[in-house]
Coordinates of C-alpha atoms in Angstrom, one line a residue:
Chain A
M1 CA -11.2 3.0 -16.9
T2 CA -11.1 1.1 -20.5
R3 CA -8.5 2.0 -23.5
Q4 CA -11.7 2.6 -25.7
E5 CA -13.4 4.8 -22.5
L6 CA -10.4 7.3 -22.5
I7 CA -10.4 7.7 -26.0
N8 CA -14.0 8.4 -25.8
L9 CA -13.2 10.8 -22.8
I10 CA -10.6 12.4 -25.5
N11 CA -12.7 13.0 -28.4
R12 CA -15.4 14.1 -26.2
K13 CA -13.4 17.1 -24.6
K14 CA -11.2 17.5 -27.6
S15 CA -7.8 17.7 -24.5
F16 CA -5.5 14.9 -23.8
L17 CA -4.1 17.0 -21.1
C18 CA -3.2 15.6 -17.6
V19 CA -3.1 18.1 -14.6
G20 CA -0.6 17.0 -12.3
L21 CA -1.5 17.3 -9.0
D22 CA 2.2 18.4 -7.5
S23 CA 0.7 20.3 -5.0
D24 CA 3.7 21.2 -3.7
I25 CA 2.3 23.1 0.5
T26 CA 4.8 25.9 0.6
K27 CA 4.0 27.3 -2.7
L28 CA -0.1 27.0 -1.7
P29 CA -1.8 30.5 -2.1
E30 CA -2.5 32.9 1.2
C31 CA -5.9 32.0 0.6
V32 CA -5.9 28.3 1.4
K33 CA -3.8 28.3 3.8
S34 CA -6.2 28.8 6.7
C35 CA -8.4 25.9 5.5
D36 CA -8.9 23.0 7.5
D37 CA -7.1 21.1 4.9
P38 CA -5.2 23.7 2.7
V39 CA -3.9 20.5 0.3
F40 CA -7.6 19.3 0.0
E41 CA -9.3 22.5 -0.4
F42 CA -6.2 23.3 -3.1
N43 CA -7.0 20.4 -5.4
K44 CA -10.5 20.5 -5.3
R45 CA -10.4 24.3 -6.3
I46 CA -8.0 23.3 -9.2
I47 CA -10.2 20.0 -10.4
D48 CA -13.3 21.9 -10.0
A49 CA -11.4 25.1 -12.8
T50 CA -9.9 22.4 -14.7
L51 CA -12.1 19.3 -15.5
P52 CA -14.4 20.7 -18.1
Y53 CA -10.5 20.8 -19.9
T54 CA -9.0 17.3 -18.7
V55 CA -8.9 14.6 -18.9
A56 CA -6.8 13.2 -16.4
Y57 CA -5.2 13.9 -13.3
K58 CA -1.9 12.4 -12.0
P59 CA -0.5 13.2 -8.2
N60 CA 2.6 12.8 -7.7
L61 CA 3.1 10.8 -4.3
A62 CA 6.4 12.6 -3.2
F63 CA 4.6 15.6 -2.4
Y64 CA 2.1 13.4 0.1
E65 CA 4.3 11.1 1.5
S66 CA 6.7 14.4 2.7
Y67 CA 3.6 15.6 5.8
G68 CA 3.3 11.8 6.3
I69 CA 0.2 10.4 7.3
S70 CA -1.7 14.0 7.0
G71 CA -0.5 14.3 3.4
L72 CA -1.9 11.0 2.8
L73 CA -5.1 11.9 4.5
S74 CA -5.1 15.2 2.2
L75 CA -4.6 13.2 -0.6
K76 CA -7.1 10.9 0.5
K77 CA -9.9 12.9 0.6
T78 CA -8.4 13.9 -3.1
M79 CA -9.3 11.1 -4.5
D80 CA -12.6 10.6 -3.0
Y81 CA -13.7 13.7 -4.5
L82 CA -11.7 12.5 -7.5
H83 CA -14.2 9.4 -7.4
T84 CA -17.0 11.3 -7.6
K85 CA -16.1 12.8 -11.1
Q86 CA -15.2 9.1 -12.3
N87 CA -16.7 8.8 -15.7
E88 CA -15.0 12.4 -16.4
C89 CA -11.3 12.0 -16.1
F90 CA -8.7 9.4 -15.7
V91 CA -6.8 9.7 -12.5
I92 CA -2.4 8.7 -12.3
A93 CA -1.1 7.7 -9.1
D94 CA 2.6 8.3 -9.8
A95 CA 4.7 6.7 -7.4
K96 CA 7.0 5.2 -9.9
R97 CA 7.1 2.1 -8.0
G98 CA 8.4 -1.7 -8.4
D99 CA 9.7 -4.3 -6.3
I100 CA 10.1 -8.2 -6.4
G101 CA 6.9 -10.3 -7.3
N102 CA 5.6 -11.2 -3.8
T103 CA 6.3 -7.1 -3.0
S104 CA 4.8 -5.4 -6.2
K105 CA 1.0 -7.5 -5.1
Q106 CA 1.7 -5.7 -2.9
Y107 CA 1.8 -2.1 -4.2
A108 CA -0.6 -3.3 -6.4
K109 CA -3.1 -3.2 -3.8
A110 CA -2.1 -0.5 -2.6
F111 CA -2.8 1.4 -5.5
F112 CA -5.7 -0.7 -7.2
T113 CA -8.0 -1.4 -4.5
K114 CA -10.1 0.4 -1.7
E115 CA -8.6 -1.5 0.8
G116 CA -5.2 0.5 -0.1
D117 CA -7.7 3.8 0.5
F118 CA -6.8 5.4 -3.2
D119 CA -7.9 2.6 -6.1
F120 CA -6.2 5.5 -8.5
D121 CA -6.9 3.8 -12.1
A122 CA -3.1 3.3 -13.0
L123 CA 0.8 3.6 -11.4
T124 CA 3.5 4.7 -12.9
V125 CA 6.2 1.7 -12.4
A126 CA 10.1 1.7 -12.9
P127 CA 11.1 -1.3 -15.0
Y128 CA 14.8 -1.2 -13.8
M129 CA 13.3 -5.2 -11.5
G130 CA 12.0 -6.3 -14.7
E131 CA 8.8 -8.9 -15.3
D132 CA 8.2 -10.1 -11.9
S133 CA 8.4 -6.5 -10.8
V134 CA 5.7 -5.3 -13.1
K135 CA 3.4 -8.0 -13.9
P136 CA 1.2 -8.3 -10.7
F137 CA 0.0 -4.7 -11.7
L138 CA -1.3 -6.2 -15.0
E139 CA -3.8 -8.7 -13.0
Y140 CA -6.1 -5.8 -12.0
E141 CA -8.8 -5.8 -14.7
G142 CA -9.3 -1.9 -16.3
K143 CA -5.8 -1.5 -14.5
W144 CA -3.0 0.7 -15.9
V145 CA 0.5 0.3 -15.6
I146 CA 2.6 3.3 -17.0
L147 CA 5.5 2.3 -17.4
L148 CA 9.2 4.8 -17.2
A149 CA 11.1 4.3 -20.3
L150 CA 12.4 7.7 -21.4
T151 CA 12.0 9.8 -18.9
S152 CA 12.2 14.3 -18.8
N153 CA 14.9 14.9 -16.7
K154 CA 19.1 15.3 -17.2
G155 CA 19.7 12.3 -15.2
S156 CA 17.9 10.5 -18.0
E157 CA 21.2 10.3 -19.3
D158 CA 22.9 8.2 -17.4
F159 CA 21.3 4.7 -17.3
Q160 CA 18.9 4.5 -20.0
M161 CA 20.5 5.3 -23.3
F162 CA 23.2 2.6 -22.0
S163 CA 23.6 1.5 -25.3
S164 CA 24.4 -2.8 -25.8
K165 CA 26.4 -3.9 -28.9
D166 CA 23.8 -3.8 -31.6
G167 CA 23.3 0.0 -31.0
E168 CA 19.9 -0.6 -28.5
R169 CA 19.4 2.1 -25.8
L170 CA 18.3 1.1 -22.7
F171 CA 14.3 2.7 -23.0
E172 CA 14.4 1.0 -26.5
K173 CA 15.2 -2.5 -24.0
V174 CA 12.2 -1.5 -21.8
L175 CA 9.8 -0.7 -24.1
T176 CA 10.3 -4.1 -26.7
K177 CA 10.6 -6.3 -23.5
S178 CA 8.1 -4.9 -21.7
Q179 CA 5.3 -5.8 -24.9
E180 CA 5.7 -9.4 -23.3
W181 CA 4.0 -9.2 -20.7
G182 CA 1.4 -6.0 -21.3
N183 CA -0.5 -4.6 -24.4
E184 CA -2.2 -1.4 -25.6
E185 CA -5.0 -2.5 -22.7
N186 CA -3.5 -2.3 -19.9
M187 CA 0.2 -0.8 -20.2
M188 CA 1.2 3.1 -21.0
Y189 CA 4.6 4.3 -21.6
V190 CA 6.3 7.1 -19.8
C191 CA 8.2 9.5 -22.7
G192 CA 9.7 12.7 -21.7
A193 CA 8.4 15.9 -23.7
T194 CA 12.0 16.9 -23.0
K195 CA 12.8 14.5 -25.5
A196 CA 10.5 14.8 -28.3
E197 CA 13.3 14.1 -31.0
K198 CA 13.3 10.6 -29.8
F199 CA 9.3 10.0 -30.0
T200 CA 9.6 8.7 -33.8
Q201 CA 11.6 5.7 -32.6
I202 CA 9.3 5.7 -29.7
R203 CA 6.3 5.1 -31.7
R204 CA 8.5 3.1 -34.4
L205 CA 8.8 0.8 -31.3
V206 CA 5.3 1.2 -29.8
P207 CA 2.8 2.6 -32.8
N208 CA -0.4 2.0 -30.2
H209 CA 0.5 2.4 -27.0
F210 CA -1.0 5.5 -25.2
L211 CA 2.5 7.6 -24.2
L212 CA 2.3 9.7 -20.9
V213 CA 4.7 12.7 -21.7
P214 CA 5.2 15.2 -18.2
G215 CA 8.3 17.7 -18.8
V216 CA 6.0 20.0 -21.2
G217 CA 6.5 23.9 -19.4
A218 CA 8.4 24.5 -16.5
Q219 CA 10.5 20.9 -17.7
G220 CA 10.8 22.8 -20.9
G221 CA 8.8 21.0 -23.5
S222 CA 6.9 21.9 -26.7
L223 CA 3.6 20.7 -27.1
A224 CA 3.7 21.6 -30.7
D225 CA 6.9 18.8 -31.0
V226 CA 4.9 16.1 -29.1
C227 CA 2.0 16.0 -30.7
K228 CA 4.3 16.2 -34.1
Y229 CA 6.0 12.8 -33.2
G230 CA 4.0 11.4 -30.7
L231 CA 0.2 11.9 -31.5
N232 CA -1.0 8.0 -33.4
K233 CA -4.5 7.4 -35.1
D234 CA -6.4 7.2 -31.8
C235 CA -4.5 9.9 -29.7
G236 CA -2.3 8.2 -27.9
L237 CA -1.0 10.7 -25.6
L238 CA -1.8 12.3 -22.3
V239 CA 0.5 15.1 -22.2
N240 CA 0.6 16.5 -18.3
S241 CA 1.3 19.7 -16.9
S242 CA 2.0 20.1 -13.6
R243 CA 3.1 23.8 -12.0
G244 CA 2.1 25.9 -15.3
I245 CA -0.7 24.8 -14.9
I246 CA -1.2 24.6 -10.5
F247 CA 1.0 27.0 -9.7
A248 CA 0.2 29.9 -12.7
D249 CA -1.2 32.2 -10.4
N250 CA -0.9 32.7 -6.4
S251 CA -3.8 34.7 -6.0
D252 CA -7.3 34.3 -4.4
N253 CA -8.2 33.6 -8.0
F254 CA -5.6 30.9 -8.4
D255 CA -8.2 28.3 -9.6
K256 CA -9.6 30.4 -12.1
V257 CA -5.9 31.4 -13.7
A258 CA -5.0 27.8 -13.7
G259 CA -8.7 27.2 -15.5
E260 CA -7.5 29.3 -17.9
K261 CA -3.8 27.7 -18.5
A262 CA -5.8 24.6 -18.7
K263 CA -8.2 25.7 -21.8
E264 CA -5.2 27.4 -23.0
M265 CA -3.5 23.8 -23.6
Q266 CA -7.0 22.7 -24.3
Q267 CA -7.4 24.9 -27.4
E268 CA -3.8 23.9 -28.6
M269 CA -4.6 20.1 -28.3
A270 CA -8.0 20.1 -30.3
Q271 CA -5.9 22.0 -32.9
Y272 CA -3.8 18.6 -33.1
L273 CA -6.3 16.3 -32.9
Chain B
M1 CA 24.2 6.6 12.0
T2 CA 27.6 7.5 10.3
R3 CA 29.6 4.3 8.7
Q4 CA 31.7 4.5 12.2
E5 CA 28.4 3.9 14.2
L6 CA 27.3 1.2 12.4
I7 CA 29.9 -0.9 12.1
N8 CA 30.7 0.1 15.7
L9 CA 27.1 -1.4 16.0
I10 CA 28.7 -5.1 14.2
N11 CA 31.3 -5.6 16.0
R12 CA 29.8 -5.4 19.3
K13 CA 26.6 -7.5 18.1
K14 CA 28.6 -9.7 16.9
S15 CA 26.0 -9.7 14.0
F16 CA 25.3 -8.4 10.2
L17 CA 21.7 -9.4 10.7
C18 CA 18.9 -7.1 8.9
V19 CA 15.1 -8.1 9.8
G20 CA 12.5 -7.5 7.1
L21 CA 9.9 -6.4 9.0
D22 CA 7.7 -7.6 5.7
S23 CA 4.7 -7.6 8.0
D24 CA 1.7 -9.4 5.2
I25 CA -1.8 -8.9 7.9
T26 CA -3.0 -12.1 6.2
K27 CA 0.7 -14.3 7.4
L28 CA 0.1 -12.5 11.3
P29 CA -0.4 -15.4 13.9
E30 CA -3.9 -15.9 15.5
C31 CA -2.7 -14.5 18.4
V32 CA -1.8 -11.0 17.7
K33 CA -5.0 -10.4 15.7
S34 CA -7.4 -9.3 18.5
C35 CA -5.4 -6.3 19.4
D36 CA -6.0 -3.1 18.4
D37 CA -3.4 -2.7 15.9
P38 CA -2.1 -6.3 14.9
V39 CA 0.4 -5.1 12.4
F40 CA 2.6 -3.5 15.2
E41 CA 1.8 -5.6 18.0
F42 CA 3.8 -8.3 15.8
N43 CA 6.5 -5.9 14.5
K44 CA 6.5 -4.9 18.5
R45 CA 6.7 -8.6 19.9
I46 CA 9.6 -9.3 16.6
I47 CA 11.7 -6.4 17.2
D48 CA 12.1 -7.6 21.2
A49 CA 12.7 -10.4 20.5
T50 CA 15.2 -10.3 18.0
L51 CA 17.2 -7.1 18.5
P52 CA 19.7 -8.9 20.3
Y53 CA 20.8 -10.1 17.5
T54 CA 20.1 -7.3 15.2
V55 CA 21.8 -4.4 13.9
A56 CA 19.4 -3.5 10.9
Y57 CA 15.1 -3.2 10.8
K58 CA 13.7 -3.0 7.0
P59 CA 10.2 -2.4 6.7
N60 CA 9.3 -2.9 3.3
L61 CA 6.5 -0.1 2.4
A62 CA 4.8 -2.1 0.0
F63 CA 3.5 -4.4 3.0
Y64 CA 2.2 -1.0 4.7
E65 CA 0.6 0.8 1.1
S66 CA -1.4 -2.1 0.6
Y67 CA -3.6 -1.0 3.7
G68 CA -3.8 2.8 3.7
I69 CA -3.4 4.9 6.5
S70 CA -4.3 2.3 8.7
G71 CA -0.9 0.2 7.1
L72 CA 1.1 3.3 7.9
L73 CA -0.3 3.7 11.4
S74 CA 0.7 0.8 11.7
L75 CA 4.1 1.9 10.1
K76 CA 4.4 5.1 12.4
K77 CA 3.7 3.3 15.5
T78 CA 6.7 0.7 14.7
M79 CA 9.1 3.9 14.2
D80 CA 8.3 5.5 17.2
Y81 CA 9.0 2.3 19.4
L82 CA 12.3 1.5 16.8
H83 CA 13.7 5.3 18.2
T84 CA 13.7 4.3 21.7
K85 CA 16.3 1.4 20.3
Q86 CA 18.1 3.7 18.3
N87 CA 21.5 3.7 18.7
E88 CA 20.7 -0.3 19.0
C89 CA 19.9 -0.9 15.4
F90 CA 19.7 1.1 11.8
V91 CA 16.1 0.9 10.2
I92 CA 15.7 1.1 6.5
A93 CA 12.2 2.0 4.2
D94 CA 12.7 -0.6 1.2
A95 CA 10.6 1.6 -0.5
K96 CA 12.5 1.9 -4.1
R97 CA 11.7 5.4 -4.3
G98 CA 13.5 7.8 -7.3
D99 CA 11.8 10.6 -9.3
I100 CA 13.6 13.6 -10.7
G101 CA 15.2 15.7 -8.5
N102 CA 12.3 18.2 -7.7
T103 CA 10.6 15.4 -6.7
S104 CA 13.1 13.0 -5.7
K105 CA 13.6 16.3 -2.3
Q106 CA 10.2 15.8 -1.6
Y107 CA 10.5 11.7 -1.2
A108 CA 13.7 12.5 1.1
K109 CA 11.6 14.7 3.0
A110 CA 9.1 11.9 3.2
F111 CA 11.4 9.5 4.3
F112 CA 14.1 11.2 6.6
T113 CA 12.8 13.7 8.5
K114 CA 9.9 13.9 11.4
E115 CA 7.5 15.7 9.2
G116 CA 7.3 13.0 7.0
D117 CA 6.8 10.7 10.4
F118 CA 8.8 8.1 9.7
D119 CA 12.6 9.4 10.2
F120 CA 14.1 6.9 8.5
D121 CA 18.2 6.5 8.8
A122 CA 18.4 5.0 4.9
L123 CA 16.1 4.5 2.1
T124 CA 16.5 2.2 -1.0
V125 CA 16.5 4.3 -3.9
A126 CA 16.0 2.7 -8.2
P127 CA 18.4 4.1 -10.3
Y128 CA 16.5 4.5 -13.2
M129 CA 16.5 8.0 -13.9
G130 CA 20.2 8.9 -12.7
E131 CA 21.6 11.7 -11.2
D132 CA 19.2 14.4 -10.3
S133 CA 17.0 11.6 -9.3
V134 CA 19.0 10.4 -6.2
K135 CA 21.1 13.1 -5.3
P136 CA 18.9 14.7 -3.4
F137 CA 18.9 11.9 -0.8
L138 CA 22.7 12.3 -0.1
E139 CA 22.3 15.6 1.2
Y140 CA 21.3 14.8 4.6
E141 CA 24.1 14.0 6.9
G142 CA 24.1 10.8 8.2
K143 CA 21.3 9.2 6.3
W144 CA 21.8 7.0 3.8
V145 CA 21.0 6.2 -0.2
I146 CA 21.1 2.5 -0.9
L147 CA 20.6 1.7 -4.2
L148 CA 19.0 -0.7 -6.8
A149 CA 22.6 -2.8 -8.2
L150 CA 21.5 -6.5 -8.7
T151 CA 18.4 -7.6 -7.2
S152 CA 17.6 -11.0 -5.9
N153 CA 14.4 -11.7 -8.1
K154 CA 14.0 -13.8 -11.6
G155 CA 13.5 -9.9 -13.7
S156 CA 17.1 -8.7 -12.3
E157 CA 18.0 -11.0 -15.8
D158 CA 15.4 -8.1 -17.8
F159 CA 17.7 -5.0 -17.7
Q160 CA 20.2 -5.2 -15.1
M161 CA 21.8 -7.5 -17.3
F162 CA 21.8 -5.5 -20.2
S163 CA 25.5 -5.3 -21.4
S164 CA 26.4 -2.5 -23.3
K165 CA 29.1 -3.2 -26.4
D166 CA 32.2 -3.3 -23.9
G167 CA 30.5 -6.1 -22.5
E168 CA 30.1 -4.1 -19.4
R169 CA 26.5 -4.3 -17.5
L170 CA 23.9 -2.2 -16.4
F171 CA 24.1 -3.0 -12.8
E172 CA 28.2 -2.7 -13.0
K173 CA 27.5 1.0 -14.8
V174 CA 25.0 2.0 -11.7
L175 CA 28.3 0.4 -9.3
T176 CA 30.8 2.8 -11.3
K177 CA 28.5 6.1 -12.2
S178 CA 27.2 6.3 -8.7
Q179 CA 30.2 7.0 -7.1
E180 CA 30.5 10.2 -8.6
W181 CA 27.2 11.2 -6.5
G182 CA 27.8 9.7 -3.1
N183 CA 30.1 7.4 -1.3
E184 CA 30.8 4.8 1.2
E185 CA 29.8 7.0 4.0
N186 CA 25.9 7.6 2.5
M187 CA 25.7 4.9 -0.1
M188 CA 24.9 1.6 -0.3
Y189 CA 23.8 -1.1 -2.9
V190 CA 21.6 -3.7 -3.1
C191 CA 23.2 -7.1 -4.1
G192 CA 20.7 -9.9 -3.6
A193 CA 22.4 -13.1 -2.5
T194 CA 20.7 -15.3 -5.8
K195 CA 23.5 -13.9 -7.5
A196 CA 26.3 -14.1 -4.7
E197 CA 28.5 -16.0 -7.4
K198 CA 28.5 -12.4 -8.8
F199 CA 30.4 -10.5 -5.9
T200 CA 33.6 -11.2 -6.8
Q201 CA 32.7 -8.7 -10.1
I202 CA 30.7 -6.8 -7.4
R203 CA 33.8 -6.1 -4.9
R204 CA 35.8 -4.7 -7.6
L205 CA 33.9 -2.2 -8.2
V206 CA 32.4 -1.0 -4.9
P207 CA 35.5 -2.8 -2.4
N208 CA 35.0 -0.9 0.5
H209 CA 30.7 0.2 0.5
F210 CA 28.3 -1.3 2.6
L211 CA 25.9 -4.0 0.6
L212 CA 22.7 -4.7 1.5
V213 CA 21.7 -8.5 0.6
P214 CA 18.3 -9.3 0.1
G215 CA 17.6 -12.8 -0.7
V216 CA 18.4 -15.5 1.8
G217 CA 16.2 -18.2 2.9
A218 CA 12.6 -17.8 1.5
Q219 CA 14.2 -16.9 -2.0
G220 CA 17.0 -19.8 -2.2
G221 CA 20.1 -17.4 -1.2
S222 CA 23.3 -18.6 0.5
L223 CA 24.9 -16.5 3.8
A224 CA 28.3 -18.7 3.6
D225 CA 28.2 -17.9 -0.2
V226 CA 27.6 -14.4 0.2
C227 CA 29.8 -13.8 3.0
K228 CA 33.0 -16.0 1.2
Y229 CA 32.3 -13.6 -1.8
G230 CA 31.2 -10.2 -0.1
L231 CA 32.5 -9.3 3.2
N232 CA 35.1 -6.5 3.6
K233 CA 37.6 -5.2 6.0
D234 CA 34.5 -4.1 7.7
C235 CA 32.3 -6.0 7.5
G236 CA 30.8 -4.0 4.2
L237 CA 27.3 -6.4 4.7
L238 CA 24.0 -6.3 6.0
V239 CA 22.3 -9.4 4.8
N240 CA 18.3 -9.2 5.5
S241 CA 15.7 -12.3 6.1
S242 CA 12.1 -11.1 6.0
R243 CA 10.1 -14.5 6.1
G244 CA 12.6 -16.8 7.3
I245 CA 12.6 -15.1 10.7
I246 CA 9.2 -13.5 10.8
F247 CA 7.1 -16.2 10.5
A248 CA 9.3 -18.5 10.8
D249 CA 6.4 -19.8 13.6
N250 CA 2.9 -19.6 13.8
S251 CA 1.7 -20.1 17.2
D252 CA 1.5 -18.3 20.0
N253 CA 5.5 -18.2 20.4
F254 CA 6.0 -16.5 17.4
D255 CA 8.4 -13.8 19.1
K256 CA 10.4 -16.6 20.5
V257 CA 11.5 -18.9 17.3
A258 CA 11.9 -15.6 15.5
G259 CA 14.6 -14.9 18.0
E260 CA 15.5 -18.4 17.9
K261 CA 16.5 -17.9 13.8
A262 CA 17.9 -14.7 14.3
K263 CA 20.3 -16.3 17.2
E264 CA 20.8 -18.8 14.8
M265 CA 22.1 -16.3 11.5
Q266 CA 23.8 -14.5 14.2
Q267 CA 26.3 -17.4 15.7
E268 CA 26.6 -18.0 12.0
M269 CA 28.0 -14.5 11.3
A270 CA 29.6 -14.3 14.2
Q271 CA 32.3 -17.0 12.6
Y272 CA 32.4 -15.2 9.2
L273 CA 33.6 -11.4 11.2

């Protein structure tokens, strides 16, 4: 999906909501547990209920890999289903990959081609290994790198705030340096909602890029703050909610409630657009 | 595997060689291509030929994920085979994972349990997200985190050498800070052979930890230099070679040649021990 297509989708749905499909099998409602593939059944119902209010889905690979091959088969079925809605949503593999160039090339194939079974639109990438670990992902037209910059967790303080003698912090260095490799047409950044006060500085460094913003909801970030400091002329935000939507309810109506939660967020978002 | 068991294995085989099973399907010899599962057949023959000279195997996940579910089935078969040799080798998932605590917990399950299908001894972890992204992996007894510190690739210069006002570089901060989370019984560090001149400083910060050293061979690092600056009283090194061993020959005898290459390295290693 191109940048313009994503912007059109946001304008059409009046939403920049991303739903995180972190479908932890131990938290699934009873009503799906007797299905052949409970995780896929759960995801399908969540997608059907939230799609009108949602521009992106983001399965986190960890929740599938933790059940081995069978977990990945559930993810493949979910992706096959999402591909039937392909002009309706942008799909992000939250996998935080990155390795030496020769190896990142293999990861790019894993996530961005049908041969790798999933064919995502975008992949989150960890920046620690630098240029040659990121560039192979940028060679796929219409595909996106979403580079970790300032994450939403407590541990983000440990290294991302590491500061040079000029006062430049590591996450700022990542934002600046990586613009030599990609651009606003093929690169986004992960910037956590729990750090909304830092968005002003982030927007100084990357005024036009899209930011993928986790941490609203269960992790405590505020949508209003994120929008106040993070929106740009093209919207420029994808705000993720996982647990706050997909596990909002545990009854037979879990999908209906998830749809309502997504709609609430969409309606708040529409006001900011 | 405990630290002492690993040291015993090294002393028994007089080797600290790790063979990287980066089994790129496009590089496999013709003679395995007609098998039902060429990647597994290749790996099995490489393992059989190199096991006497090798203390560790390290499949890089990218080379399996790039063929989707079918690639991961080849990896599972390889792991099932390696588990039949379990006192003979230490097995590392080179996957460079890491995410917020809640999610890293799922990755730990993916790599360190039978439920995740693989049950590795160790996992390479990317440090960018800090403490809560690393700690969940340390809760599994007998399992290891191998944290990226100074990698072997060109891009390692981009962020790992980022320097604070006190002259501390990011990779040094990673080595120091992470010792608050784990210890020499459950944590190792990735330190590239192409940076052997930095091993003196690395050993000042982590004198007792094991280091996993990629970059000897195809990437240009020297075993002699790595040993000169990196060995400690317990050996403290696992030196990896991938392409230099597994793709040393492309004929029907590829396994025999791989065994010879592994033996050459083992014999050089024996002199340094």
